[in-house]
């Protein structure tokens, strides 16, 4: 999921990311985040949710990680 254009995220956005992660993992998939802004990275760190997600600087890096 490329979040490069997400300039603001609140608890609703975080809840949606966690819900997406749960749904995707329950279906046998993997969710990877890419292009996080400084604010989004900090929000994940502060809420201690960063450990739940695979985070990559770019979408291309995230895509390569599937190989």
CSV table of N, CA and C in Angstrom, one decimal:
chain,number,residue,atom,x,y,z
A,1,UNK,N,0.8,-1.2,0.0
A,1,UNK,CA,0.0,0.0,0.0
A,1,UNK,C,0.9,1.2,0.0
A,2,UNK,N,0.8,2.0,-1.0
A,2,UNK,CA,1.6,3.2,-1.1
A,2,UNK,C,0.9,4.4,-0.4
A,3,UNK,N,1.5,4.9,0.6
A,3,UNK,CA,0.9,6.0,1.4
A,3,UNK,C,1.7,7.3,1.2
A,4,UNK,N,2.4,7.4,0.1
A,4,UNK,CA,3.2,8.6,-0.2
A,4,UNK,C,2.3,9.9,-0.2
A,5,UNK,N,1.1,9.8,-0.6
A,5,UNK,CA,0.3,11.1,-0.7
A,5,UNK,C,-0.6,11.3,0.5
A,6,UNK,N,-0.4,10.5,1.6
A,6,UNK,CA,-1.2,10.6,2.8
A,6,UNK,C,-0.5,11.7,3.6
A,7,UNK,N,-1.1,12.8,3.8
A,7,UNK,CA,-0.5,13.9,4.5
A,7,UNK,C,-1.0,14.0,6.0
A,8,UNK,N,-2.1,13.3,6.3
A,8,UNK,CA,-2.6,13.3,7.6
A,8,UNK,C,-3.3,12.0,7.9
A,9,UNK,N,-3.0,11.4,9.1
A,9,UNK,CA,-3.7,10.2,9.5
A,9,UNK,C,-4.1,10.3,11.0
A,10,UNK,N,-5.3,9.9,11.3
A,10,UNK,CA,-5.7,9.9,12.7
A,10,UNK,C,-6.1,8.5,13.1
A,11,UNK,N,-6.7,8.4,14.2
A,11,UNK,CA,-7.0,7.0,14.8
A,11,UNK,C,-7.9,6.2,13.8
A,12,UNK,N,-8.7,6.9,13.1
A,12,UNK,CA,-9.6,6.2,12.1
A,12,UNK,C,-8.7,5.5,11.0
A,13,UNK,N,-7.8,6.3,10.6
A,13,UNK,CA,-6.9,5.8,9.5
A,13,UNK,C,-6.0,4.6,10.1
A,14,UNK,N,-5.5,4.8,11.3
A,14,UNK,CA,-4.8,3.7,11.9
A,14,UNK,C,-5.6,2.4,12.0
A,15,UNK,N,-6.9,2.6,12.5
A,15,UNK,CA,-7.8,1.5,12.6
A,15,UNK,C,-8.0,0.8,11.3
A,16,UNK,N,-8.1,1.6,10.3
A,16,UNK,CA,-8.3,1.0,8.9
A,16,UNK,C,-7.1,0.2,8.5
A,17,UNK,N,-5.9,0.7,8.7
A,17,UNK,CA,-4.7,0.0,8.4
A,17,UNK,C,-4.7,-1.4,9.1
A,18,UNK,N,-5.0,-1.4,10.4
A,18,UNK,CA,-4.9,-2.6,11.2
A,18,UNK,C,-6.0,-3.6,10.7
A,19,UNK,N,-7.2,-3.0,10.4
A,19,UNK,CA,-8.3,-3.9,9.9
A,19,UNK,C,-7.9,-4.5,8.5
A,20,UNK,N,-7.3,-3.7,7.7
A,20,UNK,CA,-6.8,-4.2,6.4
A,20,UNK,C,-5.7,-5.3,6.6
A,21,UNK,N,-4.8,-5.0,7.5
A,21,UNK,CA,-3.8,-6.0,7.7
A,21,UNK,C,-4.4,-7.3,8.2
A,22,UNK,N,-5.3,-7.3,9.1
A,22,UNK,CA,-5.9,-8.5,9.7
A,22,UNK,C,-6.7,-9.2,8.6
A,23,UNK,N,-7.4,-8.5,7.8
A,23,UNK,CA,-8.2,-9.1,6.7
A,23,UNK,C,-7.3,-9.8,5.7
A,24,UNK,N,-6.2,-9.1,5.3
A,24,UNK,CA,-5.3,-9.6,4.3
A,24,UNK,C,-4.6,-10.8,4.8
A,25,UNK,N,-4.1,-10.8,6.1
A,25,UNK,CA,-3.4,-11.9,6.6
A,25,UNK,C,-4.3,-13.1,6.8
A,26,UNK,N,-5.5,-12.9,7.2
A,26,UNK,CA,-6.5,-14.0,7.4
A,26,UNK,C,-6.8,-14.7,6.0
A,27,UNK,N,-6.6,-13.9,4.9
A,27,UNK,CA,-6.8,-14.5,3.6
A,27,UNK,C,-5.5,-15.1,3.1
A,28,UNK,N,-4.4,-15.1,3.9
A,28,UNK,CA,-3.2,-15.7,3.4
A,28,UNK,C,-2.2,-14.7,2.7
A,29,UNK,N,-2.6,-13.4,2.8
A,29,UNK,CA,-1.8,-12.5,2.0
A,29,UNK,C,-0.8,-11.7,3.0
A,30,UNK,N,-0.1,-10.7,2.4
A,30,UNK,CA,0.8,-9.9,3.1
A,30,UNK,C,0.6,-8.4,2.7
A,31,UNK,N,0.5,-7.6,3.7
A,31,UNK,CA,0.4,-6.1,3.5
A,31,UNK,C,1.7,-5.5,3.8
A,32,UNK,N,2.2,-4.7,2.8
A,32,UNK,CA,3.4,-4.0,3.0
A,32,UNK,C,3.1,-2.5,2.8
A,33,UNK,N,3.7,-1.6,3.6
A,33,UNK,CA,3.5,-0.2,3.4
A,33,UNK,C,4.7,0.4,2.8
A,34,UNK,N,4.4,1.4,2.0
A,34,UNK,CA,5.5,2.1,1.3
A,34,UNK,C,5.3,3.6,1.2
A,35,UNK,N,6.3,4.4,1.1
A,35,UNK,CA,6.2,5.8,0.9
A,35,UNK,C,5.7,6.6,2.1
A,36,UNK,N,5.9,6.1,3.3
A,36,UNK,CA,5.3,6.8,4.4
A,36,UNK,C,5.9,8.2,4.6
A,37,UNK,N,5.1,9.2,4.9
A,37,UNK,CA,5.6,10.5,5.2
A,37,UNK,C,6.2,10.5,6.6
A,38,UNK,N,7.0,11.5,7.0
A,38,UNK,CA,7.6,11.6,8.3
A,38,UNK,C,6.5,11.5,9.4
A,39,UNK,N,5.4,12.2,9.1
A,39,UNK,CA,4.3,12.2,10.1
A,39,UNK,C,3.7,10.8,10.3
A,40,UNK,N,3.4,10.1,9.2
A,40,UNK,CA,2.9,8.8,9.3
A,40,UNK,C,3.8,7.8,10.0
A,41,UNK,N,5.1,7.9,9.6
A,41,UNK,CA,6.1,7.0,10.3
A,41,UNK,C,6.1,7.3,11.8
A,42,UNK,N,6.0,8.6,12.2
A,42,UNK,CA,6.1,8.9,13.6
A,42,UNK,C,4.8,8.4,14.3
A,43,UNK,N,3.7,8.5,13.7
A,43,UNK,CA,2.4,8.1,14.2
A,43,UNK,C,2.5,6.6,14.5
A,44,UNK,N,3.0,5.8,13.5
A,44,UNK,CA,3.1,4.4,13.7
A,44,UNK,C,4.1,4.0,14.9
A,45,UNK,N,5.1,4.8,15.0
A,45,UNK,CA,6.1,4.6,16.0
A,45,UNK,C,5.5,4.9,17.4
A,46,UNK,N,4.9,6.1,17.5
A,46,UNK,CA,4.3,6.5,18.8
A,46,UNK,C,3.2,5.5,19.3
A,47,UNK,N,2.4,5.0,18.4
A,47,UNK,CA,1.4,4.1,18.7
A,47,UNK,C,1.8,2.6,18.8
A,48,UNK,N,3.1,2.4,18.6
A,48,UNK,CA,3.8,1.1,18.6
A,48,UNK,C,3.1,0.1,17.6
A,49,UNK,N,2.6,0.6,16.6
A,49,UNK,CA,2.0,-0.2,15.5
A,49,UNK,C,3.1,-0.5,14.4
A,50,UNK,N,4.2,0.2,14.5
A,50,UNK,CA,5.2,0.0,13.4
A,50,UNK,C,5.7,-1.4,13.4
A,51,UNK,N,5.7,-2.1,14.5
A,51,UNK,CA,6.2,-3.5,14.5
A,51,UNK,C,5.2,-4.5,13.8
A,52,UNK,N,4.0,-4.0,13.5
A,52,UNK,CA,3.0,-4.9,12.9
A,52,UNK,C,3.2,-4.9,11.4
A,53,UNK,N,3.8,-3.9,10.8
A,53,UNK,CA,3.8,-3.7,9.4
A,53,UNK,C,5.2,-3.8,8.8
A,54,UNK,N,5.3,-4.3,7.6
A,54,UNK,CA,6.6,-4.3,6.8
A,54,UNK,C,6.5,-2.9,6.1
A,55,UNK,N,7.5,-2.1,6.4
A,55,UNK,CA,7.6,-0.7,5.8
A,55,UNK,C,8.8,-0.6,4.9
A,56,UNK,N,8.5,0.0,3.8
A,56,UNK,CA,9.6,0.2,2.8
A,56,UNK,C,9.6,1.7,2.3
A,57,UNK,N,10.7,2.2,1.9
A,57,UNK,CA,10.8,3.6,1.5
A,57,UNK,C,10.0,3.8,0.2
A,58,UNK,N,10.1,2.9,-0.7
A,58,UNK,CA,9.4,3.1,-2.0
A,58,UNK,C,8.5,1.9,-2.3
A,59,UNK,N,7.6,2.1,-3.2
A,59,UNK,CA,6.7,1.0,-3.7
A,59,UNK,C,7.5,0.0,-4.4
A,60,UNK,N,8.5,0.4,-5.2
A,60,UNK,CA,9.3,-0.6,-5.9
A,60,UNK,C,10.1,-1.5,-4.9
A,61,UNK,N,10.6,-1.0,-3.8
A,61,UNK,CA,11.3,-1.8,-2.8
A,61,UNK,C,10.3,-2.8,-2.2
A,62,UNK,N,9.1,-2.3,-1.9
A,62,UNK,CA,8.1,-3.2,-1.3
A,62,UNK,C,7.7,-4.3,-2.3
A,63,UNK,N,7.6,-4.0,-3.6
A,63,UNK,CA,7.2,-5.0,-4.6
A,63,UNK,C,8.4,-6.0,-4.7
A,64,UNK,N,9.6,-5.6,-4.7
A,64,UNK,CA,10.7,-6.5,-4.8
A,64,UNK,C,10.8,-7.5,-3.6
A,65,UNK,N,10.3,-7.0,-2.5
A,65,UNK,CA,10.4,-7.9,-1.3
A,65,UNK,C,9.5,-9.1,-1.4
A,66,UNK,N,8.5,-9.1,-2.3
A,66,UNK,CA,7.7,-10.2,-2.5
A,66,UNK,C,8.4,-11.4,-3.2
A,67,UNK,N,9.5,-11.1,-3.9
A,67,UNK,CA,10.2,-12.1,-4.7
A,67,UNK,C,11.0,-13.0,-3.8
